[in-house]
Coordinates of C-alpha atoms and ligand atoms in Angstrom, one line a residue:
M219 CA 123.1 121.1 98.6
R220 CA 120.3 119.4 97.5
T221 CA 120.3 115.5 95.7
L222 CA 119.8 117.3 92.4
F223 CA 119.1 120.8 90.5
W224 CA 119.5 122.1 87.2
D225 CA 122.5 124.3 86.8
E226 CA 121.4 128.0 85.3
T227 CA 124.7 128.6 84.5
N228 CA 125.2 125.7 81.7
S229 CA 121.8 124.6 81.5
R230 CA 122.4 120.9 82.7
V231 CA 120.8 118.5 85.9
K232 CA 123.4 118.2 88.1
M233 CA 123.3 115.1 90.9
I234 CA 125.1 113.7 93.9
D235 CA 126.9 110.0 92.5
Q236 CA 124.8 107.9 95.5
R237 CA 126.9 104.9 94.0
Q238 CA 129.9 106.5 95.4
L239 CA 128.8 107.5 99.1
P240 CA 130.0 107.3 101.8
W241 CA 133.5 107.0 100.4
A242 CA 133.6 109.8 98.0
F243 CA 131.4 112.6 97.5
E244 CA 130.7 113.2 93.4
L245 CA 128.5 115.7 91.2
L246 CA 127.7 114.6 87.9
E247 CA 126.2 116.6 85.1
F248 CA 123.8 115.4 82.4
D249 CA 123.4 117.4 79.3
D250 CA 120.7 115.3 77.3
Y251 CA 117.7 113.3 78.7
A252 CA 119.1 109.5 77.5
Q253 CA 121.9 110.4 80.2
V254 CA 119.4 111.3 83.1
A255 CA 117.5 107.6 82.0
W256 CA 120.9 106.1 82.4
A257 CA 121.3 107.9 85.8
I258 CA 118.0 106.6 87.2
R259 CA 118.9 102.9 85.9
A260 CA 122.3 102.9 87.2
M261 CA 121.1 104.5 90.6
V262 CA 123.4 107.4 90.4
V263 CA 120.1 108.7 91.8
R264 CA 117.5 106.7 93.8
G265 CA 114.4 107.0 96.0
A266 CA 111.2 107.3 94.3
P267 CA 110.6 111.4 95.1
A268 CA 114.2 111.5 93.8
I269 CA 113.7 109.6 90.8
G270 CA 110.3 111.7 90.2
A271 CA 112.3 114.7 89.9
A272 CA 115.6 113.6 87.9
A273 CA 113.0 112.6 85.3
A274 CA 111.2 115.8 85.5
F275 CA 114.5 117.6 84.9
G276 CA 115.6 114.9 82.1
L277 CA 112.4 115.7 79.9
A278 CA 112.9 119.5 80.5
L279 CA 116.4 118.6 79.2
A280 CA 115.1 116.9 76.4
A281 CA 112.7 120.4 75.4
Q282 CA 115.9 122.3 75.7
R283 CA 118.1 120.7 73.5
S284 CA 115.6 119.8 71.0
T285 CA 116.1 121.7 67.9
A286 CA 112.6 121.5 67.0
T287 CA 110.9 124.1 65.5
T288 CA 106.9 123.0 65.4
R289 CA 105.2 122.3 68.3
A290 CA 103.9 119.5 66.7
V291 CA 107.8 117.7 66.4
L292 CA 108.5 119.0 69.6
L293 CA 105.9 117.2 71.3
Q294 CA 106.9 114.2 69.3
E295 CA 110.2 114.0 70.8
L296 CA 108.9 114.7 74.5
K297 CA 106.7 111.9 73.8
E298 CA 110.0 109.4 73.1
A299 CA 111.9 111.1 75.5
A300 CA 109.1 110.4 78.2
A301 CA 108.9 106.8 77.0
T302 CA 112.8 106.2 77.7
L303 CA 112.5 108.5 81.3
I304 CA 109.4 106.0 82.3
A305 CA 111.0 102.7 81.6
A306 CA 114.5 103.6 83.3
R307 CA 112.7 102.0 86.5
P308 CA 109.1 100.2 86.7
T309 CA 108.4 100.3 90.6
A310 CA 108.4 104.0 92.0
V311 CA 105.2 105.6 90.4
N312 CA 106.7 109.3 91.0
L313 CA 108.6 109.1 87.8
T314 CA 105.3 108.3 85.5
W315 CA 103.4 110.8 88.0
A316 CA 106.1 113.7 87.2
I317 CA 106.7 112.8 83.4
E318 CA 103.0 112.9 83.2
R319 CA 102.2 116.0 84.4
L320 CA 105.0 117.8 82.4
L321 CA 103.4 116.1 79.3
R322 CA 99.7 117.4 80.6
L323 CA 101.4 121.0 80.6
A324 CA 103.3 120.5 77.5
N325 CA 100.3 119.3 75.3
Q326 CA 97.9 122.7 76.5
Q327 CA 97.1 124.6 73.6
T328 CA 97.9 128.2 75.4
L329 CA 101.8 127.3 75.0
A330 CA 101.6 128.1 71.5
T331 CA 105.1 127.9 70.4
P332 CA 108.1 125.2 70.9
Q333 CA 110.1 128.0 73.2
A334 CA 106.8 128.4 75.4
I335 CA 106.6 124.6 76.0
R336 CA 110.7 124.7 76.8
Q337 CA 110.3 127.5 79.3
A338 CA 106.8 126.0 81.0
L339 CA 108.6 122.5 81.5
L340 CA 111.2 123.8 83.1
Q341 CA 109.5 125.8 85.4
E342 CA 107.4 123.1 86.1
A343 CA 110.2 120.6 86.8
Q344 CA 111.8 123.3 89.2
R345 CA 108.7 123.5 90.8
I346 CA 108.2 119.6 91.7
A347 CA 111.6 119.6 93.4
D348 CA 110.5 122.8 95.4
E349 CA 107.2 121.1 96.0
D350 CA 108.8 118.0 97.2
V351 CA 111.2 119.8 99.9
A352 CA 108.2 121.4 101.2
I353 CA 106.2 118.4 100.8
N354 CA 109.0 116.4 103.1
R355 CA 108.8 119.5 105.8
Q356 CA 105.2 119.0 105.7
M357 CA 105.3 115.0 106.1
A358 CA 107.8 115.3 108.8
Y359 CA 105.8 117.8 110.9
H360 CA 102.7 115.5 111.0
G361 CA 105.0 112.3 111.6
A362 CA 106.9 113.6 114.6
T363 CA 104.1 113.6 116.4
L364 CA 104.6 109.6 116.1
I365 CA 107.5 109.7 118.1
S366 CA 108.5 110.3 121.7
D367 CA 111.4 111.3 123.7
G368 CA 113.5 108.1 124.0
D369 CA 112.1 106.2 121.6
T370 CA 114.4 103.5 119.3
I371 CA 113.1 103.9 115.4
L372 CA 113.9 101.2 113.1
H373 CA 114.2 102.4 109.8
H374 CA 114.8 100.5 106.1
C375 CA 116.8 101.8 103.2
N376 CA 117.4 105.0 102.7
T377 CA 114.6 107.8 102.6
G378 CA 116.3 111.0 103.5
A379 CA 117.8 114.1 101.6
L380 CA 119.3 111.4 99.5
A381 CA 115.7 110.0 98.5
T382 CA 114.2 113.2 98.1
V383 CA 115.4 116.3 96.6
D384 CA 115.8 117.2 100.2
W385 CA 115.4 116.3 103.8
G386 CA 113.5 112.9 103.2
T387 CA 110.3 111.0 104.0
A388 CA 110.6 108.5 106.6
L389 CA 114.4 109.4 107.8
G390 CA 112.9 113.4 107.4
V391 CA 110.6 112.4 110.6
I392 CA 113.6 111.6 112.4
F393 CA 115.4 114.7 111.7
A394 CA 112.0 116.3 112.8
A395 CA 111.7 114.6 116.0
H396 CA 115.7 115.0 116.6
E397 CA 115.1 118.8 115.9
Q398 CA 112.5 119.0 118.7
G399 CA 114.8 118.0 121.0
K400 CA 113.7 114.4 121.6
R401 CA 116.4 112.5 122.3
V402 CA 116.1 109.5 119.4
H403 CA 118.0 106.3 118.4
V404 CA 117.8 104.5 115.0
L405 CA 118.5 101.0 114.3
V406 CA 119.4 100.7 110.6
D407 CA 118.9 98.0 108.2
E408 CA 122.0 97.4 106.1
T409 CA 119.3 97.3 103.3
R410 CA 120.9 94.2 101.1
P411 CA 121.8 93.8 98.4
R412 CA 123.0 97.3 97.7
L413 CA 123.3 98.8 101.2
Q414 CA 121.5 102.2 101.1
G415 CA 121.5 101.4 104.8
A416 CA 124.5 101.3 105.6
R417 CA 126.1 103.6 102.8
L418 CA 123.9 106.2 102.7
T419 CA 121.5 106.0 106.0
A420 CA 124.1 105.7 108.2
W421 CA 126.0 108.7 106.6
E422 CA 123.0 110.7 106.7
L423 CA 122.5 109.9 110.4
Q424 CA 126.1 110.7 111.3
Q425 CA 126.1 114.3 109.4
R426 CA 123.2 115.2 111.5
G427 CA 124.6 114.0 114.9
I428 CA 121.6 111.7 115.6
S429 CA 122.4 108.5 117.8
F430 CA 122.2 105.4 115.4
D431 CA 123.1 101.4 115.6
L432 CA 123.7 99.5 112.1
I433 CA 122.0 96.2 112.4
A434 CA 122.0 93.2 109.5
D435 CA 119.0 93.1 107.8
N436 CA 118.6 89.5 109.4
A437 CA 118.7 91.6 113.0
A438 CA 115.6 93.5 112.8
G439 CA 113.1 90.7 114.4
H440 CA 115.5 90.2 117.5
F441 CA 115.0 93.8 118.7
M442 CA 111.7 93.8 117.7
R443 CA 110.8 90.4 119.7
T444 CA 112.7 91.6 122.6
G445 CA 111.3 95.0 123.0
Q446 CA 114.1 97.5 121.9
V447 CA 111.8 99.1 119.1
Q448 CA 108.7 101.4 119.7
I449 CA 108.1 102.5 116.3
V450 CA 109.3 100.9 112.7
L451 CA 109.3 104.0 109.7
V452 CA 109.9 103.7 106.4
G453 CA 108.9 105.0 103.0
S454 CA 107.2 103.9 99.6
D455 CA 107.7 103.4 96.0
R456 CA 104.2 103.3 95.3
T457 CA 101.3 102.6 97.4
A458 CA 98.1 101.1 96.0
A459 CA 94.6 102.4 96.3
N460 CA 93.8 100.1 99.4
G461 CA 96.8 100.6 101.0
D462 CA 99.1 98.0 99.8
V463 CA 103.1 99.8 100.2
A464 CA 105.5 98.5 98.2
N465 CA 109.0 99.8 99.3
K466 CA 113.0 98.2 99.2
I467 CA 112.6 94.3 99.5
G468 CA 112.5 93.6 103.1
T469 CA 110.0 95.9 104.1
Y470 CA 107.2 93.4 103.9
K471 CA 109.2 91.0 106.5
L472 CA 109.6 93.8 109.0
A473 CA 106.0 94.5 108.7
V474 CA 104.6 91.2 109.6
V475 CA 107.2 90.9 112.5
A476 CA 106.5 94.5 114.0
K477 CA 102.4 93.2 113.9
E478 CA 103.3 90.0 115.7
N479 CA 105.3 91.8 118.3
G480 CA 102.6 94.9 118.5
V481 CA 105.1 97.3 116.9
P482 CA 103.8 100.3 115.0
F483 CA 104.4 100.3 111.4
Y484 CA 104.2 103.7 109.7
P485 CA 105.4 104.3 105.8
V486 CA 105.6 107.9 105.1
V487 CA 104.5 108.4 101.8
P488 CA 104.1 111.9 99.5
T489 CA 100.6 111.7 98.2
S490 CA 102.5 111.9 94.6
T491 CA 103.6 108.1 95.8
I492 CA 100.2 106.5 96.0
D493 CA 98.7 105.1 92.8
L494 CA 94.6 105.7 93.2
N495 CA 94.8 103.5 89.1
L496 CA 96.3 100.5 91.1
A497 CA 92.9 98.9 93.3
H498 CA 95.8 96.6 95.3
G499 CA 99.6 95.7 95.4
D500 CA 99.6 93.1 93.4
L501 CA 99.0 95.2 90.6
I502 CA 102.3 96.9 91.4
P503 CA 105.6 96.1 89.4
I504 CA 108.3 95.0 90.7
E505 CA 111.8 95.6 89.2
E506 CA 114.3 92.6 89.4
R507 CA 117.5 93.8 89.2
D508 CA 121.1 92.3 88.0
A509 CA 121.7 88.8 89.8
N510 CA 125.6 90.1 90.4
E511 CA 123.7 92.9 93.0
V512 CA 123.3 89.8 95.3
L513 CA 126.1 87.6 94.1
R514 CA 128.8 90.2 95.3
V515 CA 129.4 92.8 97.9
G516 CA 130.7 95.6 95.6
E517 CA 132.9 94.3 93.5
Q518 CA 133.9 91.5 95.4
P519 CA 131.9 88.0 95.1
I520 CA 130.6 86.2 98.0
A521 CA 129.5 82.9 96.4
P522 CA 131.4 80.3 94.2
A523 CA 130.9 81.1 90.4
G524 CA 128.2 79.6 88.4
T525 CA 125.6 80.3 91.3
T526 CA 122.7 82.1 90.3
A527 CA 120.6 84.6 91.9
R528 CA 117.1 86.4 92.6
N529 CA 117.4 90.1 92.9
P530 CA 113.6 91.4 93.3
A531 CA 114.3 95.5 94.6
F532 CA 110.6 96.0 96.0
D533 CA 108.4 94.0 98.0
V534 CA 104.4 94.6 98.8
T535 CA 103.1 94.7 102.0
P536 CA 99.6 94.3 102.5
H537 CA 97.9 96.8 104.2
R538 CA 96.9 94.7 106.7
Y539 CA 100.2 95.0 108.2
V540 CA 100.0 98.9 108.1
T541 CA 99.6 101.2 111.2
G542 CA 99.1 104.0 109.7
I543 CA 100.7 106.0 106.6
V544 CA 102.0 109.6 107.0
T545 CA 101.3 112.3 104.0
E546 CA 101.8 115.8 103.7
E547 CA 98.0 116.3 104.7
G548 CA 98.2 114.5 107.6
I549 CA 98.2 110.5 109.0
V550 CA 96.1 108.6 107.2
Y551 CA 94.6 105.1 109.1
P552 CA 92.3 102.6 107.7
P553 CA 90.0 102.4 106.1
F554 CA 92.7 103.4 103.7
A555 CA 91.1 102.8 100.4
R556 CA 88.4 106.2 101.5
N557 CA 91.4 107.9 103.5
L558 CA 94.0 107.6 100.9
R559 CA 92.0 109.0 98.3
R560 CA 90.8 111.7 100.3
A561 CA 94.2 112.7 101.1
V562 CA 95.5 112.5 97.4
E563 CA 91.8 114.5 96.6
S564 CA 93.1 117.2 99.2
A565 CA 96.5 117.5 98.2
R566 CA 95.5 118.0 94.3
E567 CA 93.1 120.9 95.8
R568 CA 96.0 122.8 97.6
I569 CA 98.1 122.5 94.7
R570 CA 95.3 124.0 92.4
D571 CA 94.7 127.0 95.1
E572 CA 98.6 127.6 95.6
R573 CA 98.9 128.3 91.6
Ligands
LIG281 O1 116.1 101.1 95.1 P1 116.1 102.4 95.7 O2 117.2 102.6 96.7 O3 115.4 103.5 94.7 O4 114.8 102.4 97.0 C1 114.6 103.2 97.4 C2 113.5 103.6 98.6 O5 112.7 101.8 98.4 C3 112.9 104.3 99.4 O6 112.4 103.4 100.5 C4 111.6 104.6 98.9 O7 112.1 105.1 97.5 C5 111.0 105.9 99.4 S1 111.8 106.6 100.0 C6 111.9 108.1 100.1

């Protein structure tokens, strides 16, 4: 089953409620775009490509539910819905990328009526979802060439089927290596504070019968220094034009320790996550979430009452720590500024040709 999808029978968006996993598997359904924005903010759905697709379906939903009878009114309503959806989470560029793609389409003069816009937006959201799955498979194919039989891979956060529409980015590479018959072992960072590693990555690996051990985030350095890790694979929420990589908080620390210990560090990044408009990583907005995520584990407080906390959800890894970036166009190596641009352009050309 896909992480999120459009239900034709009642014209709603359905999503796996990731807050409940691994204890319960529940589907939630959404009937209006504001609810979809809430689901993104509350992390019912999370992971950069998944929230991009969710936002696309959210905007399609706004068009479906609108009672506008003129093109101009509908376009104005879509502009407002787009602003709400984009504001849901600031770091993952896939959100803006998907919404802008739909708005560009909606504004095409060839779509002369509200009904034509409604239909086109739904088709485009579906296309974004389908492309995501195909792109993940392609990245997995390239990325699996980095994995040898017997490797232990260190992985951070959740980058699997749940973080995307299906299959995954960094975890997708591991799934592909496993499918090819390579014996791999994964050290799964628990990924405090939201425990995406412990809850979601462990769940996905278990379902596929892939060997893994859960480790405390603080143990990663120990395993790298003692030669027990052959490669670090992570995802990204936004990668700047120079190859600086924003990803789940804690990724930077991993990359520095990896370099110190000669362990290759590869983010697995669809071109939709590369933001050529930002020259470097310090320009990437970093989401700061509720302090309670740090002050509690689940509902259980872990610090004295009155303790304050800081909770940046992402950090930026400067490109000097990045060995290479796996994209659907192939593995990109330095100089990243030139080679990432080429990858993005080649992906755009391919999409144009496929239409
Ligand atoms: O806060 P989250 O769970 O949405 O963060 C997710 C990550 O940081 C992933 O590594 C990233 O989105 C890329 S994985 C497809």
